[in-house]
């Protein structure tokens, strides 16, 4: 049946189409059913969507589409589309195969990922896939199939340089914002580093959120190539590039279910690195009691990453770093950027732990790519930072991304947390610190978050300032302070 | 935040609320997020819903609710409600516990079921629960917890009679419409049989669909009690009674995923029987190559039902019956009802297999409840049927449900299927016969379906009529004929 598109600016979180009840009755579609929408433009794009029905607002010959669908099909108001009832996706059988402990082939995984991208699988069906991966596990062979499938479903950056490098941290450590520093140092040294980063999902800030406080991070693939050609690097949001659309959808459901199968974690990271196309890849795994992984888990992941690096013929190195407490002082988009600028600007004094970690990672990339000889990377990195070359490069990249360095304003409200007794800070809980910053309004409120005046093993006196919490509203601030009192993210012994 | 309800007649398949984008921004809610909606009426009902956002149509102080939500909260246009961001459901942790092979307690399963009923769990999260039950299995202890939890989440019929009986067939056999016959015979014999039935979900017809061709099947609990008091019985749609709301929601996702964990099957059936409150329960399991279960599966289920019967102190009997082919001649709501009336009306000739099966099941209930002595149930059942008392009782129940016997019209289009060669019918595939009737328009088109002129082991001559397909549109008929040619649900040897 042919219908005319009606654009509503209707955000649903997933692709939904609304039909007049009479239209849906006529073609035997019920609300909740899945339909296929086909365009008549070149390429005859088609995707699936969930049907809503309504008796008013939408005419009999109309179809209203959610913002997600409009974007996916590039629909315009009044555009004609063809709709039909969607068949049960074949890939559901493959998901059940995995659930029943059978191995999947490349073709079967391809079919699942294709159906994820085309919305042919519902949220419940994708949840079943995640559950099957989680419970039965995937072999390295299947993980590779998954990487290939995710990679094939999206765009590639398609740049070729001799010294193209990339870096990934598995995350989980608040304030651990090394990426802008590593990118600036490496790009200043002549390495090419097209860095695509994520936004925060369960943390207080992602690199994309941090950079967005002073520059744009959403660009087309074409524009990203231009920025990289001009500055050797970029710091953009990966989600806008459509490199791994399947991955984004799967991750959304994983976050909802709060489970994260290892095969999907490996596939998610590797497919992004491969889509960018860098030859030299550094993976940073921070481990600790309140980090994402403990030492044993870190070593197991390391082995798997190394295997995948070899398989895809990449020079890949995995470093294990200390994840026992937050890195730097600021937690939250703008507060983390302040730390970074205090490190880059040699007239200011930034947090030493963040600086040393960034230098260590930069040195590894310089040596891995052959820019530096073994053992000399750290000196080169330090020289580039202290000479101000890294700061110049940072400003150049920010500039190419339509931004500039500005003097930050502070959040509207703040509250100093004082030590209730004298002693030594014996523990800082990464997870609770993240939740505290989120409670204060991160990542949506860019200037919200917290500043750690004291770190682990520091001595404090009763009444001394140990932390400042920032928020954009009085109620958010109160909630954060309440959270602090209840959860006690810092321990004094 | 307080908002005014706007009613849209908006069907979504699950509870969705639409907010103006400005409203959602103000309270920090994004589309796809889950909110809690609370009413100010007595009892302060609250449920969760998925948020949609829109820039037009809905005012800043308004909330539009989907039909599902309207019904659940009994909302009226203009009614004030309070909304807030929903927290992550605690029960998600219990689902993950099961996924990790741990056992669940009564309290944990209660929490899961409560969250299913209140929409606090998303479809993806319910899918994870189903997957966990499917993969890890549930012990009989956990199955009992599940039954208790489902039972506690809904209403009970609350009638008490000495001879209150119930019957359940696990389904999967087309045309196997014994319920109206068993209900009529047993009620005429003085047993009390308040029968709540399902509508078709993956089959051509459920008992509720069949009865609905001549009477109402959706009643309030109060009205059902009145009908039972008047006629000893009823044949109503269980879904309208809210006896097991959790079960209906879980089943909807199971059908989407096409998996059906045994513990959920047991819990689903037992909780319904317990909500009705009958003391004598007959479970009919039809097994066969193309039935839901084979003989081994049937015996395993039998044991488990018997265990549950003992646990809940019910007189429960399980009978295993032949499920090797469809029962009766008609498949489809009206066509099945025709078979039933031909059996009840002693002036007509109905299908013998359906009649014998109904008498067998009736006899079992008569003996189980003590109405008949051992071995004498079949004679009493046969006497009630042949004397016309069962037909009288049937008409009385239909009458009490606002219906009456009418001469049926036929579907608009039909096509006779002729034997392509002479021989013996060696096989009739239950699943393919169901799909054929669905393709012809069942269960939505009440008069669509098929009529089997020949059954298994019957001899046919080339060119002889073996089946007639009925449909309400030419295109549906053509599709059904095409399906027949391709899938060959009957085999002639």
Short mmCIF file of N, CA and C in Angstrom, two decimals, chain B residues 350-454:
data_model
loop_
_atom_site.label_atom_id
_atom_site.label_comp_id
_atom_site.label_asym_id
_atom_site.label_seq_id
_atom_site.Cartn_x
_atom_site.Cartn_y
_atom_site.Cartn_z
N UNK B 350 -22.67 -34.89 13.18
CA UNK B 350 -21.39 -34.19 13.34
C UNK B 350 -20.21 -35.13 13.24
N UNK B 351 -19.00 -34.60 13.28
CA UNK B 351 -17.79 -35.42 13.19
C UNK B 351 -17.63 -36.33 14.41
N UNK B 352 -17.49 -37.60 14.14
CA UNK B 352 -17.44 -38.62 15.20
C UNK B 352 -16.22 -38.49 16.11
N UNK B 353 -15.05 -38.14 15.51
CA UNK B 353 -13.82 -38.09 16.32
C UNK B 353 -13.93 -37.00 17.39
N UNK B 354 -14.48 -35.83 16.99
CA UNK B 354 -14.64 -34.74 17.95
C UNK B 354 -15.65 -35.12 19.02
N UNK B 355 -16.74 -35.76 18.60
CA UNK B 355 -17.77 -36.19 19.55
C UNK B 355 -17.21 -37.18 20.57
N UNK B 356 -16.47 -38.16 20.09
CA UNK B 356 -15.93 -39.18 20.99
C UNK B 356 -14.92 -38.59 21.97
N UNK B 357 -14.10 -37.67 21.46
CA UNK B 357 -13.10 -37.06 22.34
C UNK B 357 -13.77 -36.23 23.44
N UNK B 358 -14.81 -35.48 23.04
CA UNK B 358 -15.54 -34.66 24.01
C UNK B 358 -16.22 -35.55 25.06
N UNK B 359 -16.80 -36.69 24.63
CA UNK B 359 -17.44 -37.60 25.57
C UNK B 359 -16.42 -38.20 26.53
N UNK B 360 -15.25 -38.55 25.99
CA UNK B 360 -14.18 -39.12 26.81
C UNK B 360 -13.74 -38.14 27.90
N UNK B 361 -13.55 -36.88 27.49
CA UNK B 361 -13.10 -35.88 28.46
C UNK B 361 -14.20 -35.59 29.50
N UNK B 362 -15.45 -35.52 29.03
CA UNK B 362 -16.59 -35.28 29.93
C UNK B 362 -16.70 -36.41 30.96
N UNK B 363 -16.57 -37.63 30.46
CA UNK B 363 -16.66 -38.80 31.34
C UNK B 363 -15.61 -38.74 32.43
N UNK B 364 -14.41 -38.32 32.05
CA UNK B 364 -13.34 -38.20 33.02
C UNK B 364 -13.66 -37.20 34.11
N UNK B 365 -14.25 -36.06 33.70
CA UNK B 365 -14.61 -35.03 34.69
C UNK B 365 -15.74 -35.50 35.59
N UNK B 366 -16.70 -36.21 35.00
CA UNK B 366 -17.82 -36.71 35.80
C UNK B 366 -17.34 -37.68 36.86
N UNK B 367 -16.39 -38.53 36.48
CA UNK B 367 -15.87 -39.50 37.44
C UNK B 367 -14.92 -38.85 38.45
N UNK B 368 -14.07 -37.96 37.96
CA UNK B 368 -13.10 -37.29 38.83
C UNK B 368 -13.79 -36.53 39.97
N UNK B 369 -14.93 -35.90 39.61
CA UNK B 369 -15.63 -35.09 40.60
C UNK B 369 -16.58 -35.92 41.47
N UNK B 370 -16.72 -37.21 41.11
CA UNK B 370 -17.57 -38.07 41.90
C UNK B 370 -19.04 -38.03 41.50
N UNK B 371 -19.35 -37.34 40.41
CA UNK B 371 -20.74 -37.31 39.92
C UNK B 371 -21.15 -38.69 39.41
N UNK B 372 -20.17 -39.34 38.77
CA UNK B 372 -20.41 -40.71 38.30
C UNK B 372 -19.48 -41.65 39.03
N UNK B 373 -19.91 -42.91 39.11
CA UNK B 373 -18.99 -43.92 39.64
C UNK B 373 -17.97 -44.26 38.57
N UNK B 374 -16.87 -44.85 38.98
CA UNK B 374 -15.83 -45.29 38.05
C UNK B 374 -16.43 -46.15 36.95
N UNK B 375 -16.14 -45.82 35.70
CA UNK B 375 -16.60 -46.63 34.58
C UNK B 375 -17.98 -46.25 34.08
N UNK B 376 -18.67 -45.38 34.82
CA UNK B 376 -20.03 -45.04 34.41
C UNK B 376 -20.16 -43.65 33.81
N UNK B 377 -19.07 -42.90 33.85
CA UNK B 377 -19.08 -41.53 33.34
C UNK B 377 -19.45 -41.47 31.86
N UNK B 378 -18.91 -42.38 31.09
CA UNK B 378 -19.12 -42.33 29.64
C UNK B 378 -20.60 -42.52 29.29
N UNK B 379 -21.28 -43.39 30.04
CA UNK B 379 -22.71 -43.61 29.77
C UNK B 379 -23.54 -42.37 30.09
N UNK B 380 -23.21 -41.74 31.23
CA UNK B 380 -23.93 -40.53 31.62
C UNK B 380 -23.71 -39.42 30.58
N UNK B 381 -22.46 -39.26 30.17
CA UNK B 381 -22.13 -38.22 29.18
C UNK B 381 -22.90 -38.47 27.88
N UNK B 382 -22.89 -39.72 27.44
CA UNK B 382 -23.55 -40.07 26.18
C UNK B 382 -25.06 -39.83 26.29
N UNK B 383 -25.61 -40.16 27.44
CA UNK B 383 -27.05 -39.99 27.64
C UNK B 383 -27.43 -38.50 27.57
N UNK B 384 -26.59 -37.67 28.24
CA UNK B 384 -26.86 -36.22 28.26
C UNK B 384 -26.78 -35.64 26.86
N UNK B 385 -25.83 -36.14 26.07
CA UNK B 385 -25.69 -35.63 24.70
C UNK B 385 -26.86 -36.08 23.83
N UNK B 386 -27.16 -37.38 23.87
CA UNK B 386 -28.17 -37.91 22.94
C UNK B 386 -29.59 -37.48 23.32
N UNK B 387 -29.80 -37.16 24.60
CA UNK B 387 -31.14 -36.72 25.03
C UNK B 387 -31.42 -35.26 24.64
N UNK B 388 -30.38 -34.56 24.17
CA UNK B 388 -30.57 -33.15 23.82
C UNK B 388 -30.37 -32.21 25.00
N UNK B 389 -30.09 -32.80 26.22
CA UNK B 389 -29.88 -31.94 27.38
C UNK B 389 -28.65 -31.06 27.23
N UNK B 390 -27.60 -31.60 26.61
CA UNK B 390 -26.38 -30.83 26.41
C UNK B 390 -26.65 -29.65 25.48
N UNK B 391 -27.45 -29.90 24.42
CA UNK B 391 -27.78 -28.84 23.46
C UNK B 391 -28.57 -27.73 24.16
N UNK B 392 -29.53 -28.14 25.00
CA UNK B 392 -30.31 -27.16 25.77
C UNK B 392 -29.39 -26.31 26.64
N UNK B 393 -28.47 -27.00 27.34
CA UNK B 393 -27.54 -26.28 28.23
C UNK B 393 -26.68 -25.31 27.42
N UNK B 394 -26.19 -25.76 26.27
CA UNK B 394 -25.37 -24.92 25.41
C UNK B 394 -26.12 -23.64 25.04
N UNK B 395 -27.38 -23.81 24.59
CA UNK B 395 -28.19 -22.65 24.19
C UNK B 395 -28.42 -21.71 25.38
N UNK B 396 -28.61 -22.32 26.55
CA UNK B 396 -28.82 -21.51 27.75
C UNK B 396 -27.60 -20.65 28.08
N UNK B 397 -26.40 -21.24 27.96
CA UNK B 397 -25.17 -20.48 28.26
C UNK B 397 -24.97 -19.37 27.22
N UNK B 398 -25.16 -19.74 25.95
CA UNK B 398 -25.01 -18.75 24.87
C UNK B 398 -25.98 -17.59 25.11
N UNK B 399 -27.17 -17.93 25.49
CA UNK B 399 -28.19 -16.93 25.80
C UNK B 399 -27.76 -16.01 26.93
N UNK B 400 -27.25 -16.62 28.00
CA UNK B 400 -26.79 -15.84 29.15
C UNK B 400 -25.64 -14.92 28.77
N UNK B 401 -24.88 -15.30 27.73
CA UNK B 401 -23.77 -14.47 27.26
C UNK B 401 -24.22 -13.54 26.13
N UNK B 402 -25.53 -13.29 26.07
CA UNK B 402 -26.05 -12.30 25.12
C UNK B 402 -26.09 -12.76 23.67
N UNK B 403 -26.08 -14.08 23.46
CA UNK B 403 -26.07 -14.56 22.07
C UNK B 403 -27.25 -15.45 21.77
N UNK B 404 -27.36 -15.89 20.53
CA UNK B 404 -28.35 -16.90 20.18
C UNK B 404 -27.88 -17.68 18.95
N UNK B 405 -28.47 -18.88 18.79
CA UNK B 405 -28.09 -19.70 17.65
C UNK B 405 -28.65 -19.09 16.38
N UNK B 406 -27.79 -18.94 15.39
CA UNK B 406 -28.25 -18.39 14.12
C UNK B 406 -27.78 -19.29 13.00
N UNK B 407 -28.48 -19.17 11.89
CA UNK B 407 -28.04 -19.91 10.70
C UNK B 407 -26.82 -19.18 10.15
N UNK B 408 -25.72 -19.88 10.02
CA UNK B 408 -24.50 -19.23 9.57
C UNK B 408 -24.52 -18.93 8.09
N UNK B 409 -23.99 -17.79 7.75
CA UNK B 409 -23.67 -17.57 6.34
C UNK B 409 -22.29 -18.19 6.13
N UNK B 410 -21.96 -18.42 4.87
CA UNK B 410 -20.65 -18.94 4.53
C UNK B 410 -19.72 -17.77 4.25
N UNK B 411 -18.41 -18.03 4.20
CA UNK B 411 -17.48 -16.98 3.78
C UNK B 411 -17.75 -16.66 2.31
N UNK B 412 -17.34 -15.48 1.88
CA UNK B 412 -17.67 -15.01 0.52
C UNK B 412 -17.07 -15.87 -0.59
N UNK B 413 -15.87 -16.38 -0.36
CA UNK B 413 -15.19 -17.13 -1.41
C UNK B 413 -14.80 -18.52 -0.92
N UNK B 414 -14.85 -19.47 -1.82
CA UNK B 414 -14.38 -20.80 -1.43
C UNK B 414 -13.75 -21.52 -2.61
N UNK B 415 -12.95 -22.50 -2.29
CA UNK B 415 -12.28 -23.26 -3.34
C UNK B 415 -12.14 -24.70 -2.88
N UNK B 416 -12.63 -25.62 -3.72
CA UNK B 416 -12.49 -27.03 -3.39
C UNK B 416 -11.12 -27.54 -3.83
N UNK B 417 -10.48 -28.29 -2.95
CA UNK B 417 -9.19 -28.90 -3.29
C UNK B 417 -9.48 -30.35 -3.64
N UNK B 418 -9.04 -30.76 -4.84
CA UNK B 418 -9.33 -32.12 -5.30
C UNK B 418 -8.07 -32.98 -5.24
N UNK B 419 -8.28 -34.27 -5.01
CA UNK B 419 -7.15 -35.19 -4.95
C UNK B 419 -6.48 -35.28 -6.31
N UNK B 420 -5.16 -35.20 -6.33
CA UNK B 420 -4.43 -35.25 -7.60
C UNK B 420 -4.16 -36.68 -8.04
N UNK B 421 -4.33 -37.62 -7.10
CA UNK B 421 -4.19 -39.03 -7.45
C UNK B 421 -5.06 -39.86 -6.49
N UNK B 422 -5.28 -41.09 -6.85
CA UNK B 422 -6.03 -41.97 -5.96
C UNK B 422 -5.08 -42.56 -4.93
N UNK B 423 -5.62 -42.91 -3.77
CA UNK B 423 -4.77 -43.53 -2.75
C UNK B 423 -5.34 -43.34 -1.36
N UNK B 424 -4.45 -43.45 -0.37
CA UNK B 424 -4.86 -43.35 1.02
C UNK B 424 -4.20 -42.11 1.61
N UNK B 425 -4.98 -41.34 2.42
CA UNK B 425 -4.39 -40.17 3.09
C UNK B 425 -3.46 -40.69 4.18
N UNK B 426 -2.16 -40.46 4.01
CA UNK B 426 -1.21 -41.06 4.94
C UNK B 426 -0.82 -40.10 6.05
N UNK B 427 -1.01 -38.81 5.84
CA UNK B 427 -0.58 -37.85 6.86
C UNK B 427 -1.30 -36.53 6.72
N UNK B 428 -1.67 -35.91 7.85
CA UNK B 428 -2.17 -34.53 7.84
C UNK B 428 -1.35 -33.76 8.87
N UNK B 429 -0.66 -32.74 8.42
CA UNK B 429 0.27 -32.00 9.28
C UNK B 429 -0.49 -30.92 10.05
N UNK B 430 -0.56 -31.06 11.39
CA UNK B 430 -1.30 -30.10 12.23
C UNK B 430 -0.83 -28.67 12.02
N UNK B 431 0.49 -28.49 12.05
CA UNK B 431 1.03 -27.14 11.99
C UNK B 431 0.72 -26.48 10.65
N UNK B 432 0.85 -27.27 9.57
CA UNK B 432 0.58 -26.70 8.25
C UNK B 432 -0.90 -26.40 8.06
N UNK B 433 -1.75 -27.24 8.63
CA UNK B 433 -3.20 -26.99 8.55
C UNK B 433 -3.55 -25.68 9.27
N UNK B 434 -2.93 -25.46 10.43
CA UNK B 434 -3.17 -24.21 11.15
C UNK B 434 -2.73 -23.02 10.31
N UNK B 435 -1.53 -23.12 9.76
CA UNK B 435 -1.00 -22.01 8.96
C UNK B 435 -1.87 -21.76 7.72
N UNK B 436 -2.40 -22.85 7.15
CA UNK B 436 -3.28 -22.71 5.98
C UNK B 436 -4.53 -21.90 6.35
N UNK B 437 -5.13 -22.23 7.51
CA UNK B 437 -6.33 -21.52 7.94
C UNK B 437 -6.00 -20.06 8.26
N UNK B 438 -4.84 -19.82 8.85
CA UNK B 438 -4.42 -18.45 9.15
C UNK B 438 -4.21 -17.67 7.86
N UNK B 439 -3.59 -18.32 6.89
CA UNK B 439 -3.39 -17.67 5.59
C UNK B 439 -4.73 -17.30 4.95
N UNK B 440 -5.74 -18.13 5.18
CA UNK B 440 -7.07 -17.85 4.63
C UNK B 440 -7.78 -16.73 5.39
N UNK B 441 -7.20 -16.27 6.52
CA UNK B 441 -7.78 -15.11 7.21
C UNK B 441 -8.16 -15.33 8.67
N UNK B 442 -8.00 -16.54 9.17
CA UNK B 442 -8.30 -16.82 10.59
C UNK B 442 -7.26 -16.18 11.49
N UNK B 443 -7.58 -15.81 12.71
CA UNK B 443 -8.90 -15.86 13.34
C UNK B 443 -9.72 -14.58 13.12
N UNK B 444 -9.11 -13.54 12.51
CA UNK B 444 -9.81 -12.26 12.36
C UNK B 444 -11.07 -12.41 11.50
N UNK B 445 -10.94 -13.13 10.38
CA UNK B 445 -12.12 -13.39 9.55
C UNK B 445 -12.82 -14.63 10.09
N UNK B 446 -13.92 -14.40 10.80
CA UNK B 446 -14.57 -15.48 11.55
C UNK B 446 -15.05 -16.64 10.66
N UNK B 447 -15.43 -16.33 9.42
CA UNK B 447 -16.00 -17.37 8.57
C UNK B 447 -14.96 -18.03 7.67
N UNK B 448 -13.73 -17.54 7.73
CA UNK B 448 -12.66 -18.13 6.94
C UNK B 448 -12.18 -19.42 7.59
N UNK B 449 -11.41 -20.19 6.83
CA UNK B 449 -10.86 -21.42 7.37
C UNK B 449 -10.93 -22.53 6.36
N UNK B 450 -11.06 -23.75 6.84
CA UNK B 450 -11.14 -24.86 5.90
C UNK B 450 -11.98 -25.99 6.46
N UNK B 451 -12.46 -26.80 5.58
CA UNK B 451 -13.27 -27.96 5.94
C UNK B 451 -12.62 -29.20 5.35
N UNK B 452 -12.27 -30.13 6.23
CA UNK B 452 -11.61 -31.37 5.80
C UNK B 452 -12.67 -32.41 5.45
N UNK B 453 -12.81 -32.74 4.16
CA UNK B 453 -13.77 -33.79 3.77
C UNK B 453 -13.20 -35.17 4.04
N UNK B 454 -11.89 -35.25 4.07
CA UNK B 454 -11.23 -36.55 4.30
C UNK B 454 -10.25 -36.42 5.46
#
